[in-house]
PDB file of C-alpha atoms in Angstrom:
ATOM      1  CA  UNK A   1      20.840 -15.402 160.922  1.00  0.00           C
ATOM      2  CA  UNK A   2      22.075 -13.861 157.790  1.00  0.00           C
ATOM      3  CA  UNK A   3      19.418 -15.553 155.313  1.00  0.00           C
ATOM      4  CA  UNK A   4      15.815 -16.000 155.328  1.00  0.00           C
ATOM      5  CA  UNK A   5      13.861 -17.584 157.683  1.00  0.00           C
ATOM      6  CA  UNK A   6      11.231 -19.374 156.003  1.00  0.00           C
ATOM      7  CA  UNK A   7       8.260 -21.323 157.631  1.00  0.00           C
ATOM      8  CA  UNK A   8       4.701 -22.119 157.781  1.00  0.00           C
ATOM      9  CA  UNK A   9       4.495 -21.263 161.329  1.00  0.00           C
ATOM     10  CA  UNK A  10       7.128 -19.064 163.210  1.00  0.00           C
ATOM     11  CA  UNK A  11       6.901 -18.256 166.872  1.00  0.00           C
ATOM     12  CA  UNK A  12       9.302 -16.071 168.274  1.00  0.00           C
ATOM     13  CA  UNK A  13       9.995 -15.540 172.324  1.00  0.00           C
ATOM     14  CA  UNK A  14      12.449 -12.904 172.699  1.00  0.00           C
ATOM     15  CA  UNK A  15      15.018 -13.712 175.633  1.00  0.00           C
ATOM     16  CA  UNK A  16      17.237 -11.117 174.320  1.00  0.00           C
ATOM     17  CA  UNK A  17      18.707  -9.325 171.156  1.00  0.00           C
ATOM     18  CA  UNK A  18      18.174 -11.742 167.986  1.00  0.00           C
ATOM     19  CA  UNK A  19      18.503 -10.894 164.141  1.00  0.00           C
ATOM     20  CA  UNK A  20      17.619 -12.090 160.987  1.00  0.00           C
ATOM     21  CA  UNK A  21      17.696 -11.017 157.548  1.00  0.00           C
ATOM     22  CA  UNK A  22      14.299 -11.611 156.572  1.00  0.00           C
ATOM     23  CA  UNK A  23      11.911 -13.738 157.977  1.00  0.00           C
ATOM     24  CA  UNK A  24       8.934 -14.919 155.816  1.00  0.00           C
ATOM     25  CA  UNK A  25       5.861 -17.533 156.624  1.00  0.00           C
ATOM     26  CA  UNK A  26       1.899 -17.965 157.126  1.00  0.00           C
ATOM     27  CA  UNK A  27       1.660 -17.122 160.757  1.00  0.00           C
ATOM     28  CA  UNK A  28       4.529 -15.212 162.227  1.00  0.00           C
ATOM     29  CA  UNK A  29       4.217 -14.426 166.303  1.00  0.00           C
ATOM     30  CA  UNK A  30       6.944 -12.825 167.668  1.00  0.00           C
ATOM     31  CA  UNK A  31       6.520 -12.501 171.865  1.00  0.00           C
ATOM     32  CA  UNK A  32       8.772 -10.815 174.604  1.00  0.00           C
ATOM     33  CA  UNK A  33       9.451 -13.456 177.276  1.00  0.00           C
ATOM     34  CA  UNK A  34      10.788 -13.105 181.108  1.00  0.00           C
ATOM     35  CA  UNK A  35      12.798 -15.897 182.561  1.00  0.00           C
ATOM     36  CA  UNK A  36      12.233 -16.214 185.676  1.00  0.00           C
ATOM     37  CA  UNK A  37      14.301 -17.060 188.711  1.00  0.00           C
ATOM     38  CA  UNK A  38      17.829 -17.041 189.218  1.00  0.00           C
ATOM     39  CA  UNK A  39      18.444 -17.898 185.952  1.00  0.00           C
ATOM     40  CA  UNK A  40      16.791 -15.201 184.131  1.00  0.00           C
ATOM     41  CA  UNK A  41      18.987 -12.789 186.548  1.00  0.00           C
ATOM     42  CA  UNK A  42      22.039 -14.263 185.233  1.00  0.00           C
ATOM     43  CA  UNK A  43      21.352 -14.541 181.492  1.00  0.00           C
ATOM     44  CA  UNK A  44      19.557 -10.129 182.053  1.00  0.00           C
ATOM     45  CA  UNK A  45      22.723  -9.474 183.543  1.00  0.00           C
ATOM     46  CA  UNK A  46      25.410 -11.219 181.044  1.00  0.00           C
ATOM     47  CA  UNK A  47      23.873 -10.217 178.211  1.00  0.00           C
ATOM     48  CA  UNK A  48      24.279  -6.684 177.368  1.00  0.00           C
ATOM     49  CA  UNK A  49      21.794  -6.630 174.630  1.00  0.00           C
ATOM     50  CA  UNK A  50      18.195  -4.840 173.376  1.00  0.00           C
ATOM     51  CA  UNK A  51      15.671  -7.577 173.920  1.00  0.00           C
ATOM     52  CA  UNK A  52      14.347  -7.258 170.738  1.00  0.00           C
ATOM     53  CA  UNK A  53      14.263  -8.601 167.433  1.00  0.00           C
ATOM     54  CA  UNK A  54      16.146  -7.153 164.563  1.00  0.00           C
ATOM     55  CA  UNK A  55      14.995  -7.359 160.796  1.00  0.00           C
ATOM     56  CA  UNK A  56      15.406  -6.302 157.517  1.00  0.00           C
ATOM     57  CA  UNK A  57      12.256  -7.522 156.324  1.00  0.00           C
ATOM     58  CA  UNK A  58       9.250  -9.464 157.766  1.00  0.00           C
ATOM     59  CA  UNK A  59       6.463 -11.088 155.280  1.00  0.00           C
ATOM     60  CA  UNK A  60       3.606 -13.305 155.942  1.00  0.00           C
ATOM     61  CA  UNK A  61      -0.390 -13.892 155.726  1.00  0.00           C
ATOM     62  CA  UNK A  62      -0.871 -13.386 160.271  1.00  0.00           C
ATOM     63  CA  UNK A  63       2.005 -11.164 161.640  1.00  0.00           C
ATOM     64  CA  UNK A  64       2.028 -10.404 165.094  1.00  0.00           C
ATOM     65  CA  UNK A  65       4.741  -8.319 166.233  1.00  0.00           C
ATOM     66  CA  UNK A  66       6.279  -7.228 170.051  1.00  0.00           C
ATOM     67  CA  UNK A  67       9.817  -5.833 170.375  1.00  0.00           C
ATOM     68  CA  UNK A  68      10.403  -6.058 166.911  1.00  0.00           C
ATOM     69  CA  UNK A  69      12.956  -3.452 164.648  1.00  0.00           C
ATOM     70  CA  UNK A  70      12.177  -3.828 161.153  1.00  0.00           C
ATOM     71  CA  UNK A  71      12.809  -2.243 157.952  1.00  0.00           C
ATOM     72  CA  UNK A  72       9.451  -3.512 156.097  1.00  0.00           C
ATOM     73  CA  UNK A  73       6.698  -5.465 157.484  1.00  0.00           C
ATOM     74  CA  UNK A  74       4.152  -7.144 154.742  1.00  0.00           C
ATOM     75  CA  UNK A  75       0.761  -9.089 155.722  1.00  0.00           C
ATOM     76  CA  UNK A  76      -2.686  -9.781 154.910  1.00  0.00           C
ATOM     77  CA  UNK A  77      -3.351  -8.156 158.384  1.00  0.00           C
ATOM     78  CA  UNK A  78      -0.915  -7.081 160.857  1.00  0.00           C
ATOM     79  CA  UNK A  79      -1.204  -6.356 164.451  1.00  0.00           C
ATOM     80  CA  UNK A  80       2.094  -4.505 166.214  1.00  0.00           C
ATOM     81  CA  UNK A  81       2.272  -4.944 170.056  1.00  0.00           C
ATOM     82  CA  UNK A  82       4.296  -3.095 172.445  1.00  0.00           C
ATOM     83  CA  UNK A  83       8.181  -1.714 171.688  1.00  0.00           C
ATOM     84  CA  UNK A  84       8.341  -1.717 167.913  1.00  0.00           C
ATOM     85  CA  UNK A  85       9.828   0.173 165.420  1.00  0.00           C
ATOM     86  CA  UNK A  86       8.353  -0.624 161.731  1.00  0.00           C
ATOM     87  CA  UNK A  87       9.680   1.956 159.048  1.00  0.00           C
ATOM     88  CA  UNK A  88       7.064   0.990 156.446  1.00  0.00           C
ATOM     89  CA  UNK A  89       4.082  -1.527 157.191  1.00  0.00           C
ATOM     90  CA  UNK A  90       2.203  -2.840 154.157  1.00  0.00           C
ATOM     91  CA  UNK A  91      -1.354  -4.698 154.928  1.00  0.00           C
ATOM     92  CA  UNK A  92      -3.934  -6.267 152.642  1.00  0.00           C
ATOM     93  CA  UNK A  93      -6.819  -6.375 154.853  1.00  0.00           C
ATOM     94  CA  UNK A  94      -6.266  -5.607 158.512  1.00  0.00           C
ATOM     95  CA  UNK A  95      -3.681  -2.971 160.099  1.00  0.00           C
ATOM     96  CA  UNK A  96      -3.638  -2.142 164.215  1.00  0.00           C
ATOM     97  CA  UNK A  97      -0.431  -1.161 166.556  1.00  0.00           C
ATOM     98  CA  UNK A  98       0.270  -0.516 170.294  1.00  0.00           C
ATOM     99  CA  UNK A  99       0.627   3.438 171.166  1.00  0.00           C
ATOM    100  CA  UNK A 100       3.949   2.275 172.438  1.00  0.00           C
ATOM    101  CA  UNK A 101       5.405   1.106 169.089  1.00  0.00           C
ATOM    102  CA  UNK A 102       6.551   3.041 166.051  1.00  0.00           C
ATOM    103  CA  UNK A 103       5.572   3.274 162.389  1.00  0.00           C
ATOM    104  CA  UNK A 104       7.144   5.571 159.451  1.00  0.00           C
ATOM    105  CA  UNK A 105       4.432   4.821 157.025  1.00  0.00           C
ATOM    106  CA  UNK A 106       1.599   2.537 156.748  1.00  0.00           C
ATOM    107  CA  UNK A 107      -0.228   1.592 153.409  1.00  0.00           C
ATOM    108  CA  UNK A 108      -3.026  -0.410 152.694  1.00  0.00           C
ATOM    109  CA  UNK A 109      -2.263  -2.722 149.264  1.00  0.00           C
ATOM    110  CA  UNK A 110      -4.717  -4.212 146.968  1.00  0.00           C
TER     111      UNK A 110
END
């Protein structure tokens, strides 16, 4: 997607590789998810791709991020699970990430 992704609600399950420009929205939830079975062999084995999800920028009130590359995350609170690479995460109230994911800077705003 080469816009913005705009929503009250966005929930995310990461087959493989997808990108947006910017996603913004209340609650954002963005999950890593196995398919199983004979089909999930097939799709792991056509598709070449990071199973992640690629942004410029995310923004929202809830974020809650897994397998996520982005450029700037912005939230009242935001909670980074496992595989992520945030260059700059700015929170209002509440900031917490997985030892498994990365963060350039963090700042608490007013």
């Amino acid at each position: 997607m080469d816009g913005l992704l705009n929503a009250g609600s966005i929930e995310v399950d990461l087959y493989t590789e997808c990108r947006a420009k910017e996603i913004g929205g209340e609650t954002i939830s963005v999950r890593k998810t196995e398919l199983a079975g004979a089909l999930g062999k097939l799709v792991r084995a056509l598709m070449f791709a990071e199973d992640a999800l690629i942004v410029d920028t995310i923004e929202g009130d809830e974020v809650y991020l897994e397998h996520t590359r982005a450029g700037i995350v912005r939230a009242k609170n935001v909670s980074l699970g496992p595989g992520c690479d945030i260059g700059l995460v700015e929170y209002a109230d509440t900031f917490s990430h997985h030892p498994d994911s990365r963060v350039g800077e963090s700042r608490k705003s007013l």
